[in-house]
Tab-separated table of C-alpha atoms in Angstrom:
chain	number	residue	atom	x	y	z
A	1	MET	CA	13.834	11.059	19.755
A	2	SER	CA	17.449	10.163	20.085
A	3	VAL	CA	18.802	6.939	18.628
A	4	GLU	CA	19.989	5.934	21.975
A	5	ILE	CA	16.431	6.146	23.584
A	6	LEU	CA	14.888	4.207	20.464
A	7	GLU	CA	17.512	1.426	20.822
A	8	THR	CA	16.742	1.199	24.434
A	9	ILE	CA	13.127	0.887	23.818
A	10	LYS	CA	13.779	-1.867	21.291
A	11	GLU	CA	16.088	-3.850	23.602
A	12	GLN	CA	13.455	-3.632	26.234
A	13	ALA	CA	10.712	-4.776	23.925
A	14	LYS	CA	12.687	-7.987	23.278
A	15	ALA	CA	11.998	-8.951	26.863
A	16	LEU	CA	8.067	-8.853	26.446
A	17	THR	CA	5.851	-11.608	25.920
A	18	ALA	CA	4.053	-12.041	22.614
A	19	GLN	CA	0.830	-10.710	24.180
A	20	GLU	CA	2.671	-7.681	25.501
A	21	ARG	CA	4.229	-7.073	22.163
A	22	GLU	CA	1.027	-7.163	20.584
A	23	ILE	CA	-0.448	-4.658	22.931
A	24	LEU	CA	2.717	-2.338	22.352
A	25	ALA	CA	2.393	-2.763	18.657
A	26	ASP	CA	-1.430	-1.791	18.774
A	27	TYR	CA	-0.618	1.135	20.976
A	28	LEU	CA	2.110	2.449	18.533
A	29	VAL	CA	-0.027	2.164	15.574
A	30	ASN	CA	-3.124	3.663	17.164
A	31	ASN	CA	-1.341	6.596	18.611
A	32	SER	CA	0.963	7.519	15.706
A	33	PRO	CA	0.538	10.914	14.234
A	34	GLU	CA	-0.103	9.068	10.850
A	35	SER	CA	-2.868	6.810	12.348
A	36	GLY	CA	-5.789	6.504	9.957
A	37	LYS	CA	-3.488	6.841	6.951
A	38	THR	CA	-2.741	3.812	5.141
A	39	ASP	CA	-2.162	2.539	1.489
A	40	LEU	CA	-4.072	-0.445	1.820
A	41	GLY	CA	-7.242	1.145	0.857
A	42	LEU	CA	-9.182	-0.014	3.569
A	43	ASN	CA	-10.332	3.067	5.549
A	44	GLY	CA	-13.431	4.958	5.773
A	45	GLU	CA	-16.854	4.440	4.462
A	46	GLY	CA	-17.539	2.775	0.945
A	47	LYS	CA	-14.475	0.778	1.015
A	48	GLU	CA	-16.253	-1.880	-1.101
A	49	GLU	CA	-17.165	0.683	-3.819
A	50	LYS	CA	-13.529	2.152	-3.778
A	51	ARG	CA	-12.394	-1.466	-4.348
A	52	ARG	CA	-14.722	-1.890	-7.154
A	53	LEU	CA	-13.673	1.438	-8.850
A	54	ARG	CA	-10.047	0.517	-8.480
A	55	ASP	CA	-10.803	-2.878	-10.106
A	56	ILE	CA	-12.472	-1.173	-13.071
A	57	TRP	CA	-9.580	1.256	-13.470
A	58	MET	CA	-6.932	-1.546	-13.321
A	59	ARG	CA	-8.725	-3.781	-16.121
A	60	SER	CA	-9.470	-0.609	-18.497
A	61	GLU	CA	-7.579	-1.098	-21.752
A	62	THR	CA	-7.113	2.615	-22.032
A	63	ASN	CA	-5.357	2.751	-18.472
A	64	ARG	CA	-3.238	-0.303	-19.145
A	65	GLU	CA	-2.146	1.031	-22.507
A	66	LYS	CA	-1.143	4.458	-20.992
A	67	TYR	CA	0.336	3.095	-17.516
A	68	GLY	CA	1.172	-0.612	-18.373
A	69	GLY	CA	4.483	-1.485	-16.789
A	70	LEU	CA	4.228	0.924	-14.035
A	71	TYR	CA	3.030	1.005	-10.542
A	72	ALA	CA	-0.183	3.158	-9.911
A	73	ALA	CA	-1.544	4.656	-6.605
A	74	LEU	CA	-5.306	4.763	-6.650
A	75	ASP	CA	-7.808	6.423	-4.549
A	76	GLY	CA	-10.842	4.585	-5.607
A	77	ASP	CA	-10.651	5.305	-9.403
A	78	ILE	CA	-8.615	8.458	-8.993
A	79	LEU	CA	-5.093	8.194	-9.954
A	80	VAL	CA	-2.959	9.975	-7.229
A	81	GLY	CA	0.434	8.644	-8.260
A	82	THR	CA	2.599	6.451	-10.742
A	83	GLY	CA	6.269	5.172	-10.581
A	84	LYS	CA	8.505	2.675	-11.934
A	85	ASN	CA	8.393	0.859	-8.664
A	86	TYR	CA	6.399	0.884	-5.439
A	87	PRO	CA	8.169	3.414	-3.425
A	88	GLU	CA	7.893	6.087	-6.258
A	89	ALA	CA	4.172	5.578	-6.521
A	90	SER	CA	3.824	5.807	-3.003
A	91	LEU	CA	5.879	9.069	-2.802
A	92	GLN	CA	3.663	10.625	-5.493
A	93	ALA	CA	0.590	9.578	-3.631
A	94	LYS	CA	1.696	11.055	-0.337
A	95	LYS	CA	2.693	14.278	-1.961
A	96	SER	CA	-0.902	14.421	-3.314
A	97	GLU	CA	-2.141	14.109	0.272
A	98	ALA	CA	-4.255	11.316	-0.708
A	99	VAL	CA	-5.293	9.392	2.539
A	100	ASP	CA	-6.694	6.114	1.443
A	101	PHE	CA	-4.832	4.754	-1.548
A	102	VAL	CA	-3.732	1.522	-2.865
A	103	ILE	CA	-0.504	0.667	-5.114
A	104	ASP	CA	-0.725	-1.868	-7.766
A	105	PHE	CA	1.292	-2.831	-10.748
A	106	VAL	CA	-0.534	-2.137	-14.058
A	107	LEU	CA	-0.294	-5.007	-16.326
A	108	PRO	CA	0.584	-3.921	-20.058
A	109	LEU	CA	-1.908	-4.798	-22.671
A	110	ASP	CA	0.529	-7.406	-24.235
A	111	TYR	CA	1.064	-9.289	-20.645
A	112	VAL	CA	0.453	-12.873	-20.984
A	113	GLY	CA	0.284	-14.883	-17.676
A	114	GLU	CA	1.625	-18.173	-17.827
A	115	ILE	CA	1.622	-21.129	-15.237
A	116	GLY	CA	4.712	-23.345	-15.257
A	117	SER	CA	4.577	-26.943	-14.605
A	118	TRP	CA	7.139	-29.722	-13.812
A	119	GLU	CA	7.862	-32.115	-16.638
């Protein structure tokens, strides 16, 4: 698609009502070639089990020691990519052809969470 056509469509979309924009957005998401692929980890059967497996993986001391300070892309408890930042991990996961993955920051073992206060 040419840049000119895309810019025309974007300009025309500005004239739509909020409801019409929502319908258009839904259409674009559901009819894209990437439809069904997500890095939110919410697709398919067994999503609760995948969340549970990811949670166990993220809390594992072994994984925190090895991957602490990096972003990890997980499909359930299967590591499909890592990176120093979110885009690097996402790119690796997509190269692995994983369809249903989540990216999260792996806390190092020595991480101490703090809550600040106003004094």
